[in-house]
Amino acid sequence: LRPPTPAMPLPDAPHAPLAQPREVRRLRSGDTLDLAAGIVRRVVAGREYTMFGFNGQYPGPLLMVPQGGEITVRFRNELPMPTTVHWHGLRQDARMDGVPDLYQPAVEPGGRFVYTLRFPDGGIYWYHPHVREDVQQDLGLYGNIFVKPARADAYGPAHREEFLILDDLLVDDEGLLPWGRDLPTHVLNGRFGNVMLVNGETAWRASVRRGDVVRLFLTNASNTRTFNLGFGAGTRMKVVASDLGTYAREAWVESVVIAPAERYVVDVRFERAGEVAMVNRVRAIDHLYARFFDEVDTLGTVTVGTAPASPDLAAPFGTLRRSAEAAELDSLLAAHVGKPPERTLELRVTFTGLPFVSERLMQSDSAYFNPVEWAGTMPGMNWATTSAQANWRLHDPATGRDNMDVTWKFAVGERVRVRLANVREVLHGMQHPIHLHGQRFLVLAVNGEPNRNPVWKDTVLVPTGATVDVLVEFSNPGRWMVHCHIAEHLQAGMMTIFDVE
């Protein structure tokens, strides 16, 4: 089992700068930021690799901007391949969205492009390439944007804030496992890594006082891995917000499931002195022998001191707050839950020319699909499958059209119920994090079960065999993408364009 495509040669850059930890850039409305994508050297788990970085950093600079503000980004491409920058989750001008060949050409090596960004919604966002994301994003091209909410009480009190980007990296004895030069590899399940990263490091650490409340802004920048993040004993965690805003009601959780491209805001209180692990705890499936097994990866460690936190935030932390938008969000749900969808996208896949062993194993494996493929448990078959063999599809059953042939048109101000149906009757089922550019939506129901706690989203995870009904608010005119955010599925065709007029 080997992919039928040449490997992409990475540049030999022994004199590239050693990547530095990200810096925080606090920007006011009207400011200008210079941003460059270039080659860096990274040391990960004691080994040095040639990788990519924004402004020579890993992750890229953390941009702090005010809600309602506007900034200019002067971008230059110092990579050996074309690229763009997509500003994920921002409801802004379509010309600035960073999708090549819609409003801007890909920025060639040595080229420049000027982005004008506006920030209508508070919350946590991120930026990444939209050219060969399977390679460029995986090599480290990503960074966060924090849009400080205009409402001072958008979040409850906390002692400190941490901005954490979750990722993974696939390496072997010789270094980074190569990417496909002409075609993406790992198109079956997406490229699962075997080295876990938090902010580009393998051993994230933090020190807090006993009783400290820490607000975590979490972003999943991995190619395909869905994380199930939680903490050890002596902690309590509540989910506060997600992609484009706060939940109608805060909620206690034992862990938070974060699909690629999703963001979550959680408050964690560390109540006992000692060391607390931040873990990814999942249940994987052995496809060959049909057995489940647990995987627990330690992503970081929090050292909790004996000195008590000051001030004591136990009382406000113990209160589950209601959002200022709760009444509006609940009203929207009540008006649309239970009504039939107005549009439907089916999530499908078609395979051609698979290796004999892969096809036979997949035929026997199709008796059961894990709703979420949590881990890379079929590495050989996955690596050997390219976009020439797998066509991941967004299918419109009303017209019979797929992917870029789907022609959906909407008007600014419309709210449309859309059903995302992850069809189970395929040779290989897989969950899909579906991302809408430039708009926001509410999850109405999952498998017909109404959502009780709405929040504005731009990305939603659709498990294998599941249906997710969403209410999309079309607020931005222009041509926009909708696609799966598993990088290899996107490169294998799972995207389309919709028009908002």
PDB file of N, CA and C in Angstrom, residues 2-10 132 134-135 177-185 191 383-384 386 388:
ATOM      1  N   ARG A   2       0.949   1.894  -1.165  1.00  0.00           N
ATOM      2  CA  ARG A   2       1.692   3.134  -1.269  1.00  0.00           C
ATOM      3  C   ARG A   2       0.883   4.091  -2.137  1.00  0.00           C
ATOM      4  N   PRO A   3       0.892   5.373  -1.833  1.00  0.00           N
ATOM      5  CA  PRO A   3       0.095   6.308  -2.635  1.00  0.00           C
ATOM      6  C   PRO A   3       0.642   6.433  -4.048  1.00  0.00           C
ATOM      7  N   PRO A   4      -0.235   6.399  -5.071  1.00  0.00           N
ATOM      8  CA  PRO A   4       0.214   6.493  -6.466  1.00  0.00           C
ATOM      9  C   PRO A   4       0.458   7.935  -6.891  1.00  0.00           C
ATOM     10  N   THR A   5       1.302   8.637  -6.167  1.00  0.00           N
ATOM     11  CA  THR A   5       1.653  10.017  -6.501  1.00  0.00           C
ATOM     12  C   THR A   5       3.019  10.319  -5.913  1.00  0.00           C
ATOM     13  N   PRO A   6       3.832  11.093  -6.588  1.00  0.00           N
ATOM     14  CA  PRO A   6       5.151  11.415  -6.024  1.00  0.00           C
ATOM     15  C   PRO A   6       5.020  12.214  -4.733  1.00  0.00           C
ATOM     16  N   ALA A   7       6.019  12.074  -3.883  1.00  0.00           N
ATOM     17  CA  ALA A   7       6.054  12.851  -2.652  1.00  0.00           C
ATOM     18  C   ALA A   7       6.455  14.287  -2.955  1.00  0.00           C
ATOM     19  N   MET A   8       5.902  15.207  -2.167  1.00  0.00           N
ATOM     20  CA  MET A   8       6.245  16.622  -2.320  1.00  0.00           C
ATOM     21  C   MET A   8       7.585  16.886  -1.638  1.00  0.00           C
ATOM     22  N   PRO A   9       8.587  17.350  -2.375  1.00  0.00           N
ATOM     23  CA  PRO A   9       9.865  17.650  -1.718  1.00  0.00           C
ATOM     24  C   PRO A   9       9.765  18.935  -0.911  1.00  0.00           C
ATOM     25  N   LEU A  10      10.115  18.864   0.352  1.00  0.00           N
ATOM     26  CA  LEU A  10      10.163  20.064   1.169  1.00  0.00           C
ATOM     27  C   LEU A  10      11.467  20.799   0.906  1.00  0.00           C
ATOM     28  N   ARG A 132      -3.866  24.235  -0.860  1.00  0.00           N
ATOM     29  CA  ARG A 132      -3.239  23.012  -0.346  1.00  0.00           C
ATOM     30  C   ARG A 132      -3.139  23.047   1.183  1.00  0.00           C
ATOM     31  N   ASP A 134      -3.906  20.842   3.126  1.00  0.00           N
ATOM     32  CA  ASP A 134      -3.393  19.581   3.656  1.00  0.00           C
ATOM     33  C   ASP A 134      -1.897  19.653   3.910  1.00  0.00           C
ATOM     34  N   VAL A 135      -1.194  20.535   3.193  1.00  0.00           N
ATOM     35  CA  VAL A 135       0.247  20.701   3.368  1.00  0.00           C
ATOM     36  C   VAL A 135       0.542  21.938   4.214  1.00  0.00           C
ATOM     37  N   LEU A 177       6.322  12.654   7.619  1.00  0.00           N
ATOM     38  CA  LEU A 177       5.858  11.770   6.560  1.00  0.00           C
ATOM     39  C   LEU A 177       5.469  12.624   5.352  1.00  0.00           C
ATOM     40  N   PRO A 178       5.974  12.314   4.154  1.00  0.00           N
ATOM     41  CA  PRO A 178       5.783  13.220   3.003  1.00  0.00           C
ATOM     42  C   PRO A 178       4.313  13.400   2.635  1.00  0.00           C
ATOM     43  N   TRP A 179       4.033  14.555   2.051  1.00  0.00           N
ATOM     44  CA  TRP A 179       2.731  14.845   1.468  1.00  0.00           C
ATOM     45  C   TRP A 179       2.795  14.528  -0.031  1.00  0.00           C
ATOM     46  N   GLY A 180       1.649  14.342  -0.660  1.00  0.00           N
ATOM     47  CA  GLY A 180       1.624  14.099  -2.095  1.00  0.00           C
ATOM     48  C   GLY A 180       1.938  15.372  -2.872  1.00  0.00           C
ATOM     49  N   ARG A 181       2.781  15.265  -3.892  1.00  0.00           N
ATOM     50  CA  ARG A 181       3.151  16.447  -4.671  1.00  0.00           C
ATOM     51  C   ARG A 181       2.006  16.910  -5.572  1.00  0.00           C
ATOM     52  N   ASP A 182       1.446  15.992  -6.355  1.00  0.00           N
ATOM     53  CA  ASP A 182       0.410  16.351  -7.316  1.00  0.00           C
ATOM     54  C   ASP A 182      -0.989  16.125  -6.768  1.00  0.00           C
ATOM     55  N   LEU A 183      -1.130  15.159  -5.880  1.00  0.00           N
ATOM     56  CA  LEU A 183      -2.423  14.810  -5.304  1.00  0.00           C
ATOM     57  C   LEU A 183      -2.262  14.658  -3.798  1.00  0.00           C
ATOM     58  N   PRO A 184      -3.274  15.040  -3.031  1.00  0.00           N
ATOM     59  CA  PRO A 184      -3.191  14.802  -1.591  1.00  0.00           C
ATOM     60  C   PRO A 184      -3.300  13.319  -1.267  1.00  0.00           C
ATOM     61  N   THR A 185      -2.552  12.878  -0.284  1.00  0.00           N
ATOM     62  CA  THR A 185      -2.665  11.526   0.244  1.00  0.00           C
ATOM     63  C   THR A 185      -3.570  11.548   1.479  1.00  0.00           C
ATOM     64  N   ARG A 191      -5.393  13.159   7.352  1.00  0.00           N
ATOM     65  CA  ARG A 191      -4.044  12.905   7.863  1.00  0.00           C
ATOM     66  C   ARG A 191      -4.014  13.040   9.386  1.00  0.00           C
ATOM     67  N   TRP A 383      -3.162   6.251   4.072  1.00  0.00           N
ATOM     68  CA  TRP A 383      -2.032   6.894   3.401  1.00  0.00           C
ATOM     69  C   TRP A 383      -2.069   6.651   1.902  1.00  0.00           C
ATOM     70  N   ALA A 384      -2.458   5.435   1.502  1.00  0.00           N
ATOM     71  CA  ALA A 384      -2.364   5.048   0.098  1.00  0.00           C
ATOM     72  C   ALA A 384      -3.492   5.601  -0.761  1.00  0.00           C
ATOM     73  N   THR A 386      -5.579   8.495  -2.547  1.00  0.00           N
ATOM     74  CA  THR A 386      -5.411   9.872  -3.011  1.00  0.00           C
ATOM     75  C   THR A 386      -6.737  10.409  -3.531  1.00  0.00           C
ATOM     76  N   ALA A 388      -7.414  11.049  -6.448  1.00  0.00           N
ATOM     77  CA  ALA A 388      -7.765  10.408  -7.717  1.00  0.00           C
ATOM     78  C   ALA A 388      -8.652   9.186  -7.495  1.00  0.00           C
TER      79      ALA A 388
END
